[in-house]
Short mmCIF file of C-alpha atoms and ligand atoms in Angstrom, two decimals:
data_model
loop_
_atom_site.label_atom_id
_atom_site.label_comp_id
_atom_site.label_asym_id
_atom_site.label_seq_id
_atom_site.Cartn_x
_atom_site.Cartn_y
_atom_site.Cartn_z
CA MET A 1 1.42 47.31 -48.58
CA ASP A 2 1.52 45.53 -45.32
CA LYS A 3 2.33 41.87 -45.06
CA LEU A 4 2.05 39.44 -42.12
CA ARG A 5 5.18 37.39 -41.20
CA ILE A 6 4.21 34.20 -39.12
CA SER A 7 6.73 31.72 -37.74
CA GLY A 8 4.76 28.68 -37.30
CA GLY A 9 5.05 25.62 -34.99
CA ARG A 10 3.90 26.94 -31.61
CA PRO A 11 0.78 25.99 -29.78
CA LEU A 12 -1.70 28.84 -28.85
CA GLU A 13 -2.22 29.36 -25.16
CA GLY A 14 -4.06 32.03 -23.28
CA GLU A 15 -7.19 34.21 -23.31
CA ILE A 16 -8.39 36.94 -25.58
CA ALA A 17 -11.62 38.90 -25.91
CA VAL A 18 -13.84 38.68 -29.06
CA SER A 19 -14.72 42.07 -30.81
CA GLY A 20 -18.07 43.15 -32.00
CA ALA A 21 -19.32 41.59 -35.19
CA LYS A 22 -18.56 43.25 -38.31
CA ASN A 23 -21.51 41.87 -40.13
CA ALA A 24 -23.85 43.03 -37.47
CA ALA A 25 -22.26 46.52 -37.01
CA LEU A 26 -22.57 47.29 -40.80
CA PRO A 27 -26.28 47.10 -41.27
CA ILE A 28 -26.81 48.52 -37.69
CA MET A 29 -24.92 51.74 -38.74
CA CYS A 30 -27.24 52.00 -41.69
CA ALA A 31 -30.28 51.78 -39.40
CA ALA A 32 -29.17 55.35 -38.27
CA LEU A 33 -30.48 56.56 -41.52
CA LEU A 34 -34.03 55.49 -40.45
CA THR A 35 -34.40 58.33 -37.80
CA ASP A 36 -33.25 61.94 -36.99
CA LYS A 37 -32.52 61.03 -33.55
CA PRO A 38 -29.15 59.62 -32.28
CA LEU A 39 -28.17 56.08 -32.45
CA ALA A 40 -25.53 55.28 -29.68
CA LEU A 41 -23.79 51.98 -30.57
CA SER A 42 -21.23 50.13 -28.43
CA ASN A 43 -18.87 47.12 -29.12
CA VAL A 44 -18.33 48.44 -32.66
CA PRO A 45 -15.10 46.87 -33.97
CA ARG A 46 -12.23 48.92 -35.20
CA LEU A 47 -12.05 47.77 -38.66
CA MET A 48 -11.60 48.95 -42.20
CA ASP A 49 -15.05 48.03 -43.26
CA ILE A 50 -16.44 50.18 -40.35
CA ALA A 51 -14.41 53.10 -41.37
CA THR A 52 -15.60 52.65 -45.10
CA MET A 53 -19.21 52.56 -43.80
CA ALA A 54 -18.81 55.70 -41.58
CA LYS A 55 -17.28 57.51 -44.58
CA LEU A 56 -20.18 56.52 -46.83
CA LEU A 57 -22.75 57.65 -44.10
CA GLY A 58 -20.71 60.72 -43.50
CA GLN A 59 -21.08 61.72 -47.10
CA MET A 60 -24.70 61.42 -46.85
CA GLY A 61 -24.84 63.86 -43.97
CA VAL A 62 -24.81 61.51 -41.04
CA ASP A 63 -22.93 62.96 -38.05
CA ILE A 64 -20.55 60.18 -36.45
CA GLU A 65 -18.68 60.52 -33.33
CA ARG A 66 -16.35 57.72 -32.52
CA GLU A 67 -14.51 56.92 -29.43
CA GLY A 68 -13.01 53.46 -28.83
CA ASP A 69 -15.47 50.74 -29.49
CA ARG A 70 -18.43 53.50 -29.29
CA ALA A 71 -20.04 55.26 -31.97
CA THR A 72 -22.75 57.73 -32.12
CA LEU A 73 -24.75 58.17 -35.26
CA ARG A 74 -27.36 60.91 -36.12
CA ALA A 75 -28.82 61.50 -39.31
CA ARG A 76 -30.71 64.80 -38.68
CA GLU A 77 -30.95 65.41 -42.43
CA ILE A 78 -29.87 63.39 -45.23
CA ARG A 79 -28.09 65.64 -47.71
CA ASP A 80 -27.43 63.20 -50.42
CA ALA A 81 -29.03 59.83 -50.68
CA VAL A 82 -26.20 58.43 -52.91
CA ALA A 83 -23.72 55.47 -52.47
CA PRO A 84 -20.93 56.06 -55.05
CA TYR A 85 -19.27 53.34 -56.94
CA GLU A 86 -15.82 54.16 -55.38
CA LEU A 87 -17.11 53.00 -52.10
CA VAL A 88 -19.55 50.28 -53.03
CA LYS A 89 -16.90 48.47 -55.11
CA THR A 90 -14.51 48.41 -51.86
CA MET A 91 -17.25 47.03 -49.61
CA ARG A 92 -20.52 45.34 -50.94
CA ALA A 93 -22.20 45.96 -47.73
CA SER A 94 -22.75 49.46 -48.84
CA VAL A 95 -25.75 48.32 -50.60
CA LEU A 96 -27.32 48.04 -47.21
CA VAL A 97 -28.03 51.86 -47.43
CA LEU A 98 -30.64 51.48 -50.11
CA GLY A 99 -33.58 50.21 -48.10
CA PRO A 100 -33.09 52.72 -45.21
CA LEU A 101 -32.55 55.78 -47.70
CA LEU A 102 -35.56 54.90 -49.75
CA ALA A 103 -37.78 54.56 -46.76
CA ARG A 104 -36.66 57.80 -45.06
CA CYS A 105 -36.03 59.76 -48.20
CA GLY A 106 -38.26 58.30 -50.81
CA ARG A 107 -35.15 58.18 -53.19
CA ALA A 108 -31.73 56.66 -53.40
CA ARG A 109 -28.96 56.18 -56.04
CA VAL A 110 -26.77 53.33 -55.17
CA SER A 111 -24.00 51.86 -57.36
CA LEU A 112 -24.41 48.41 -58.39
CA PRO A 113 -21.74 46.28 -56.50
CA GLY A 114 -20.32 44.37 -59.51
CA GLY A 115 -18.70 41.01 -58.90
CA CYS A 116 -16.32 40.33 -56.25
CA ALA A 117 -13.34 37.66 -55.61
CA ILE A 118 -15.71 35.23 -54.08
CA GLY A 119 -18.43 35.22 -56.72
CA GLN A 120 -20.97 37.15 -58.80
CA ARG A 121 -23.17 38.33 -55.80
CA PRO A 122 -26.06 39.92 -57.50
CA VAL A 123 -28.46 42.19 -55.64
CA ASP A 124 -31.70 41.29 -57.44
CA GLN A 125 -33.50 39.98 -54.28
CA HIS A 126 -32.94 43.47 -52.73
CA VAL A 127 -34.55 45.04 -55.70
CA LYS A 128 -37.33 42.62 -56.15
CA GLY A 129 -38.38 43.11 -52.48
CA LEU A 130 -38.36 46.90 -52.72
CA GLN A 131 -40.35 46.81 -55.94
CA ALA A 132 -42.87 44.51 -54.18
CA MET A 133 -43.02 47.38 -51.68
CA GLY A 134 -43.94 49.84 -54.34
CA ALA A 135 -40.56 51.33 -55.18
CA ALA A 136 -39.64 52.21 -58.85
CA ILE A 137 -36.22 51.16 -59.54
CA THR A 138 -34.28 51.49 -62.71
CA VAL A 139 -30.52 50.87 -63.64
CA GLU A 140 -28.55 53.44 -65.50
CA HIS A 141 -24.93 53.85 -65.83
CA GLY A 142 -24.06 51.27 -63.25
CA TYR A 143 -26.51 52.87 -60.55
CA MET A 144 -29.77 51.81 -59.23
CA HIS A 145 -32.21 54.61 -59.30
CA ALA A 146 -34.84 54.07 -56.63
CA SER A 147 -37.80 56.15 -55.73
CA ALA A 148 -41.11 55.82 -53.80
CA ALA A 149 -43.57 58.30 -52.24
CA ARG A 150 -43.91 56.03 -49.14
CA LEU A 151 -43.04 52.29 -49.33
CA LYS A 152 -45.95 49.97 -48.79
CA GLY A 153 -46.14 46.81 -46.70
CA ALA A 154 -45.95 43.74 -48.97
CA ARG A 155 -45.45 39.93 -48.71
CA VAL A 156 -41.89 39.25 -50.23
CA VAL A 157 -40.84 35.37 -50.75
CA MET A 158 -37.11 35.56 -51.55
CA ASP A 159 -35.83 33.09 -53.95
CA MET A 160 -32.68 32.17 -51.84
CA VAL A 161 -31.59 32.92 -48.42
CA THR A 162 -29.75 36.40 -48.48
CA VAL A 163 -28.40 37.91 -45.45
CA THR A 164 -27.93 41.55 -46.47
CA GLY A 165 -31.16 41.32 -48.61
CA THR A 166 -33.27 40.19 -45.59
CA GLU A 167 -31.69 43.10 -43.64
CA ASN A 168 -32.32 45.70 -46.33
CA LEU A 169 -35.99 44.86 -46.74
CA MET A 170 -36.29 44.64 -42.99
CA MET A 171 -34.99 48.12 -42.47
CA ALA A 172 -37.14 49.50 -45.36
CA ALA A 173 -40.28 47.80 -43.97
CA THR A 174 -39.96 49.56 -40.58
CA LEU A 175 -41.17 52.83 -42.19
CA ALA A 176 -43.64 51.45 -44.83
CA GLU A 177 -47.16 51.85 -44.68
CA GLY A 178 -48.90 48.76 -43.29
CA SER A 179 -47.19 45.32 -42.57
CA THR A 180 -44.49 43.34 -44.47
CA LEU A 181 -43.97 39.64 -44.44
CA LEU A 182 -40.49 38.42 -45.38
CA GLU A 183 -40.51 34.88 -46.19
CA ASN A 184 -37.45 32.55 -46.71
CA ALA A 185 -35.71 35.25 -44.52
CA ALA A 186 -32.25 34.76 -43.40
CA ARG A 187 -31.98 33.51 -39.93
CA GLU A 188 -28.50 34.60 -39.13
CA PRO A 189 -27.77 35.98 -35.70
CA GLU A 190 -26.75 39.23 -37.30
CA VAL A 191 -30.21 39.74 -38.69
CA VAL A 192 -31.48 39.07 -35.07
CA ASP A 193 -29.13 41.59 -33.74
CA LEU A 194 -30.35 44.31 -36.29
CA ALA A 195 -34.03 43.57 -35.58
CA ASP A 196 -33.15 43.90 -31.77
CA CYS A 197 -31.68 47.40 -32.36
CA LEU A 198 -34.47 48.40 -34.72
CA VAL A 199 -37.07 47.39 -31.96
CA LYS A 200 -35.37 49.60 -29.48
CA MET A 201 -35.69 52.41 -32.03
CA GLY A 202 -39.41 51.72 -31.87
CA ALA A 203 -39.94 49.41 -34.89
CA LYS A 204 -42.36 46.57 -34.69
CA ILE A 205 -40.69 43.31 -35.92
CA GLU A 206 -41.70 39.61 -35.16
CA GLY A 207 -39.99 36.44 -36.04
CA ALA A 208 -36.37 37.57 -36.53
CA GLY A 209 -34.21 34.45 -36.26
CA SER A 210 -36.94 32.30 -38.12
CA ASP A 211 -37.51 32.26 -41.83
CA VAL A 212 -40.60 34.36 -41.68
CA ILE A 213 -40.37 38.00 -40.33
CA ARG A 214 -43.32 40.44 -39.81
CA ILE A 215 -42.65 44.09 -39.85
CA GLU A 216 -45.49 46.52 -38.94
CA GLY A 217 -44.54 50.01 -40.53
CA MET A 218 -44.29 53.06 -38.42
CA ARG A 219 -44.43 56.73 -39.30
CA ALA A 220 -41.10 57.40 -37.45
CA LEU A 221 -38.52 55.75 -35.40
CA GLY A 222 -36.44 57.04 -32.57
CA GLY A 223 -33.17 56.92 -31.15
CA ALA A 224 -31.70 54.04 -29.19
CA ALA A 225 -28.66 52.62 -27.40
CA HIS A 226 -27.43 49.13 -28.59
CA ALA A 227 -24.37 46.88 -28.00
CA VAL A 228 -23.28 45.16 -31.25
CA MET A 229 -23.26 41.35 -30.74
CA PRO A 230 -19.71 39.61 -30.53
CA ASP A 231 -18.39 38.37 -33.92
CA ARG A 232 -19.14 34.65 -34.27
CA ILE A 233 -16.71 34.40 -37.28
CA GLU A 234 -13.91 35.88 -35.55
CA THR A 235 -14.58 33.61 -32.59
CA GLY A 236 -14.70 30.43 -34.90
CA THR A 237 -11.37 31.60 -36.64
CA TYR A 238 -9.57 31.56 -33.27
CA LEU A 239 -10.99 28.33 -32.29
CA ALA A 240 -10.23 26.72 -35.71
CA ALA A 241 -6.56 28.17 -35.36
CA THR A 242 -6.01 26.44 -31.83
CA ALA A 243 -7.65 23.21 -33.19
CA ALA A 244 -4.96 23.41 -36.02
CA ALA A 245 -2.05 24.61 -34.01
CA GLY A 246 -2.89 22.80 -30.67
CA GLY A 247 -3.05 24.46 -27.22
CA ARG A 248 -5.58 25.86 -24.87
CA VAL A 249 -7.48 29.10 -25.37
CA ARG A 250 -10.33 31.03 -23.78
CA LEU A 251 -12.35 33.48 -25.79
CA THR A 252 -14.14 35.91 -23.63
CA ARG A 253 -17.03 38.33 -24.62
CA ALA A 254 -18.12 35.74 -26.97
CA ALA A 255 -21.72 34.63 -27.95
CA PRO A 256 -21.35 30.91 -27.31
CA ASP A 257 -24.65 29.92 -28.85
CA SER A 258 -24.03 31.63 -32.10
CA LEU A 259 -21.77 29.14 -33.72
CA ASP A 260 -22.94 25.67 -32.93
CA ALA A 261 -22.35 24.21 -36.33
CA SER A 262 -18.61 25.15 -36.08
CA LEU A 263 -18.37 24.02 -32.38
CA GLU A 264 -19.67 20.55 -33.41
CA LYS A 265 -17.12 20.28 -36.22
CA LEU A 266 -14.30 21.15 -33.97
CA ARG A 267 -15.47 18.48 -31.45
CA GLU A 268 -15.46 16.01 -34.23
CA ALA A 269 -11.89 17.08 -35.22
CA GLY A 270 -11.01 16.08 -31.57
CA ALA A 271 -10.85 19.37 -29.71
CA LEU A 272 -12.44 19.71 -26.31
CA VAL A 273 -14.78 22.59 -26.53
CA ARG A 274 -16.70 24.07 -23.64
CA LYS A 275 -19.24 26.91 -23.62
CA GLY A 276 -19.70 29.05 -20.67
CA ALA A 277 -21.52 32.39 -19.87
CA GLY A 278 -20.04 34.72 -22.52
CA PHE A 279 -16.86 32.61 -23.08
CA ILE A 280 -15.70 29.49 -25.04
CA ASP A 281 -12.83 27.23 -23.98
CA ILE A 282 -11.01 25.06 -26.48
CA GLU A 283 -8.32 22.40 -25.84
CA MET A 284 -6.58 20.55 -28.43
CA THR A 285 -3.80 17.93 -28.05
CA GLY A 286 -2.39 15.82 -30.93
CA ARG A 287 -3.35 15.85 -34.57
CA PRO A 288 -6.69 16.87 -35.45
CA ARG A 289 -8.92 14.28 -37.25
CA SER A 290 -10.17 15.25 -40.74
CA VAL A 291 -13.70 16.62 -40.77
CA SER A 292 -15.97 17.40 -43.76
CA VAL A 293 -18.15 20.47 -44.02
CA ARG A 294 -20.80 21.65 -46.32
CA THR A 295 -21.62 25.34 -46.08
CA ALA A 296 -25.26 26.44 -45.71
CA PRO A 297 -27.44 29.39 -44.41
CA TYR A 298 -27.55 29.65 -40.76
CA PRO A 299 -27.87 27.43 -38.56
CA GLY A 300 -26.02 25.43 -41.07
CA PHE A 301 -22.07 25.59 -41.30
CA ALA A 302 -21.13 29.24 -42.28
CA THR A 303 -19.57 29.74 -45.69
CA ASP A 304 -17.45 32.50 -43.65
CA MET A 305 -15.74 29.60 -41.84
CA GLN A 306 -14.87 27.38 -44.80
CA ALA A 307 -11.43 28.54 -45.46
CA GLN A 308 -10.45 28.08 -41.82
CA PHE A 309 -11.71 24.67 -41.83
CA MET A 310 -9.94 23.84 -45.01
CA ALA A 311 -6.50 25.05 -43.60
CA LEU A 312 -7.31 22.61 -40.46
CA ALA A 313 -8.05 19.89 -42.69
CA THR A 314 -4.76 20.19 -44.69
CA ILE A 315 -2.78 18.90 -41.56
CA ALA A 316 -5.53 16.48 -40.21
CA GLY A 317 -5.33 12.83 -40.20
CA GLY A 318 -7.65 11.64 -43.08
CA THR A 319 -9.38 12.99 -45.97
CA ALA A 320 -11.99 15.80 -45.68
CA LEU A 321 -14.68 16.99 -48.27
CA ILE A 322 -15.29 20.72 -48.10
CA THR A 323 -18.26 21.70 -50.07
CA GLU A 324 -19.12 25.34 -50.84
CA THR A 325 -22.87 25.95 -51.71
CA ILE A 326 -23.31 29.71 -50.98
CA PHE A 327 -20.48 31.25 -53.30
CA GLU A 328 -19.42 29.88 -56.64
CA ASN A 329 -15.75 30.97 -56.38
CA ARG A 330 -14.76 30.73 -52.87
CA PHE A 331 -11.87 28.25 -52.98
CA MET A 332 -9.01 30.66 -54.04
CA HIS A 333 -7.35 29.94 -50.75
CA ALA A 334 -6.79 26.26 -51.81
CA LEU A 335 -4.19 27.18 -54.53
CA GLU A 336 -2.31 29.32 -51.79
CA LEU A 337 -2.62 26.46 -49.30
CA GLN A 338 -1.08 24.16 -52.05
CA ARG A 339 2.02 26.46 -52.00
CA LEU A 340 2.52 25.43 -48.39
CA GLY A 341 2.38 21.86 -49.16
CA ALA A 342 -1.40 20.94 -48.84
CA ASP A 343 -2.84 18.25 -50.77
CA ILE A 344 -6.02 19.58 -52.31
CA ALA A 345 -8.12 18.61 -55.30
CA ILE A 346 -11.19 20.46 -56.45
CA THR A 347 -13.92 19.11 -58.36
CA GLY A 348 -16.87 21.51 -58.83
CA ASN A 349 -17.88 22.94 -55.65
CA THR A 350 -15.97 20.38 -53.44
CA ALA A 351 -12.30 20.49 -52.43
CA ILE A 352 -10.91 17.18 -51.41
CA VAL A 353 -8.42 17.61 -48.75
CA ARG A 354 -5.93 14.84 -47.84
CA GLY A 355 -4.26 15.69 -44.48
CA VAL A 356 -0.56 15.87 -44.67
CA GLU A 357 1.89 15.42 -41.88
CA ARG A 358 3.28 18.98 -42.10
CA LEU A 359 3.02 22.22 -44.00
CA GLN A 360 6.17 24.44 -44.97
CA GLY A 361 6.24 28.19 -44.75
CA ALA A 362 6.17 30.03 -48.02
CA GLY A 363 5.00 33.29 -49.42
CA VAL A 364 1.18 33.41 -50.07
CA MET A 365 -1.26 35.92 -51.34
CA ALA A 366 -4.69 36.82 -49.48
CA THR A 367 -7.59 36.95 -52.03
CA ASP A 368 -10.46 37.86 -49.61
CA LEU A 369 -11.13 38.48 -45.94
CA ARG A 370 -11.71 34.56 -44.84
CA ALA A 371 -9.47 33.21 -47.35
CA SER A 372 -6.77 35.32 -45.55
CA ALA A 373 -7.81 33.90 -42.23
CA GLY A 374 -7.42 30.46 -43.62
CA LEU A 375 -3.97 31.17 -44.78
CA VAL A 376 -2.90 32.76 -41.26
CA ILE A 377 -4.05 29.43 -39.64
CA ALA A 378 -1.89 27.50 -42.03
CA GLY A 379 0.93 29.66 -41.36
CA LEU A 380 0.59 29.03 -37.60
CA VAL A 381 1.10 25.39 -38.24
CA ALA A 382 3.63 25.45 -41.04
CA GLU A 383 7.35 24.86 -40.32
CA GLY A 384 9.40 28.03 -40.83
CA GLN A 385 8.28 31.41 -42.05
CA THR A 386 4.88 32.17 -43.87
CA VAL A 387 4.36 35.63 -45.36
CA VAL A 388 0.95 36.65 -46.14
CA GLU A 389 0.63 39.32 -48.68
CA ARG A 390 -2.38 41.68 -49.24
CA ILE A 391 -3.47 41.68 -45.61
CA TYR A 392 -5.56 44.69 -46.27
CA HIS A 393 -8.22 42.00 -46.68
CA LEU A 394 -7.72 40.91 -43.00
CA ASP A 395 -7.95 44.41 -41.89
CA ARG A 396 -11.35 44.72 -43.17
CA GLY A 397 -12.63 42.15 -40.79
CA TYR A 398 -10.32 41.11 -37.95
CA GLU A 399 -9.68 43.64 -35.17
CA ALA A 400 -6.04 43.59 -33.98
CA LEU A 401 -5.30 40.22 -35.34
CA GLU A 402 -1.68 40.08 -34.91
CA LYS A 403 -1.95 41.61 -31.48
CA LYS A 404 -4.55 38.90 -30.35
CA LEU A 405 -2.46 36.15 -31.88
CA ALA A 406 0.73 37.41 -30.10
CA THR A 407 -1.24 37.36 -26.74
CA LEU A 408 -1.72 33.65 -27.28
CA GLY A 409 2.02 33.17 -27.95
CA ALA A 410 2.29 33.13 -31.79
CA ARG A 411 5.08 34.58 -33.63
CA VAL A 412 3.23 36.93 -35.89
CA GLU A 413 4.54 40.26 -37.12
CA ARG A 414 3.25 42.87 -39.36
CA ILE A 415 5.93 44.03 -41.95
CA LYS A 416 5.53 47.31 -44.05
N1 EPU B 501 -27.74 36.38 -53.91
C1 EPU B 501 -28.54 36.49 -55.00
N2 EPU B 501 -29.24 37.68 -55.15
C2 EPU B 501 -29.33 38.53 -54.20
C3 EPU B 501 -28.87 38.26 -52.93
C4 EPU B 501 -27.98 37.21 -52.88
O1 EPU B 501 -28.48 35.74 -56.11
O2 EPU B 501 -30.17 39.52 -54.36
C5 EPU B 501 -26.99 35.07 -53.81
C6 EPU B 501 -25.64 35.24 -53.57
O3 EPU B 501 -24.92 35.34 -54.73
C7 EPU B 501 -25.05 34.06 -52.69
C8 EPU B 501 -26.27 33.81 -51.83
O4 EPU B 501 -27.33 34.50 -52.42
O5 EPU B 501 -24.93 33.13 -53.70
C9 EPU B 501 -26.12 34.34 -50.50
O6 EPU B 501 -25.62 35.65 -50.52
P1 EPU B 501 -25.93 36.61 -49.28
O7 EPU B 501 -26.86 37.73 -49.88
O8 EPU B 501 -26.51 35.96 -48.08
O9 EPU B 501 -24.61 37.28 -48.87
P2 EPU B 501 -24.39 38.70 -48.47
O10 EPU B 501 -25.56 39.37 -47.67
O11 EPU B 501 -23.93 39.75 -49.46
C10 EPU B 501 -23.33 38.29 -46.12
C11 EPU B 501 -22.16 38.44 -45.36
C12 EPU B 501 -20.88 37.66 -46.06
C13 EPU B 501 -21.41 36.12 -45.90
C14 EPU B 501 -22.63 35.97 -46.57
C15 EPU B 501 -23.30 34.65 -46.42
C16 EPU B 501 -22.52 40.79 -44.58
C17 EPU B 501 -22.06 42.29 -44.99
N3 EPU B 501 -21.82 39.88 -45.47
O12 EPU B 501 -23.07 38.63 -47.39
O13 EPU B 501 -19.84 37.91 -45.19
O14 EPU B 501 -20.37 35.42 -46.49
O15 EPU B 501 -23.74 36.75 -45.97
O16 EPU B 501 -23.21 34.24 -45.14
O17 EPU B 501 -23.25 40.43 -43.93
C18 EPU B 501 -17.48 38.21 -44.87
O18 EPU B 501 -17.66 38.67 -43.82
O19 EPU B 501 -16.37 37.87 -45.26
C19 EPU B 501 -18.59 37.82 -45.75
C20 EPU B 501 -18.45 37.79 -47.10
#
């Protein structure tokens, strides 16, 4: 299994381009299930999760042609409306096929995702919404069996803000009879990107980006061409890395307005951050100041940036409170950061991080995608060598991580 060896202590300098957003590309690929016409995508990141989604869709009969960052998907006919456990357990976003399959084929069999490292992650809101739209859903042998002659528009008030739940229901509603109102909808930029793509396919959607989305169902959708939005979490990760390691970095092909909560926190930490047209500059000199964060749905501080900011706090001047409100078990990186010399105490859903002068390199284990990113940032500032194990987690969500870091002057090497 691959590992990442990082020799820390160098500032980051230079320019890199942001990749397409994993969490926008995944639902958008599923939107291809809604039409028999081709969906031509660009800025698709080259990631393990994208390959997993392509495999899942391929099994269902979707033709997929990939070249570089382009992918054309065409679901002429859906052979098999099934998402098997083997794929769903490795990638929870597989559940995003449920709404589109049901809307297009009137039936779907999708494995329950089960728990994962960061928490329980149930899908009750996806189910509840589809039931409100007239679907019959039963659970047998770990699979959701869903059927509906044609989904009917409905008013759905979600109990909590769920990103993939909103996406699943929005996609299903595009082919339902009548209009659907999604209330307490997720406002994440990825939801907006999906809505933009669906509108290009002929869907009628209003309010994406607000907490009420109205969808007017259509008989059929057509093909479209769409460029996936830039990855705001990848962007934030490199910015946090620069704030921690020091230096001067420009991130191009970015969506500068999609991560204001993180930018604000980086400024609080003492970084100079400047937004331009499609780029973000960051400059950091001296030791960062401690900044506390509390995760919240968009536009609040993203849970997917929590581990990276915890890493930053470990070497900052002062004490930071890091509070996780979205997932109940998303502090596993704290124990690994302690192996590098971090001073972290956890009470309930808050980590109290007292900044230390320096971290020391050590072997650490990645537990999930964003936790791994936090460990890499810590490795970049630690003295000596840090070896991050289980970097398949990183490969799921960061395109060419070690190449991009090397471009910025970091000493990072993948070892087999
Ligand atoms: N929830 C329920 N019931 C549901 C759905 C969600 O109780 O039916 C709860 C979850 O357990 C959680 C909260 O609601 O406590 C929010 O979860 P959400 O559904 O928003 O998460 P998700 O859609 O499964 C997406 C991202 C995650 C990101 C979260 C939160 C994708 C493919 N994944 O997950 O990204 O952390 O939103 O912003 O969009 C990552 O990229 O590393 C990642 C984990």
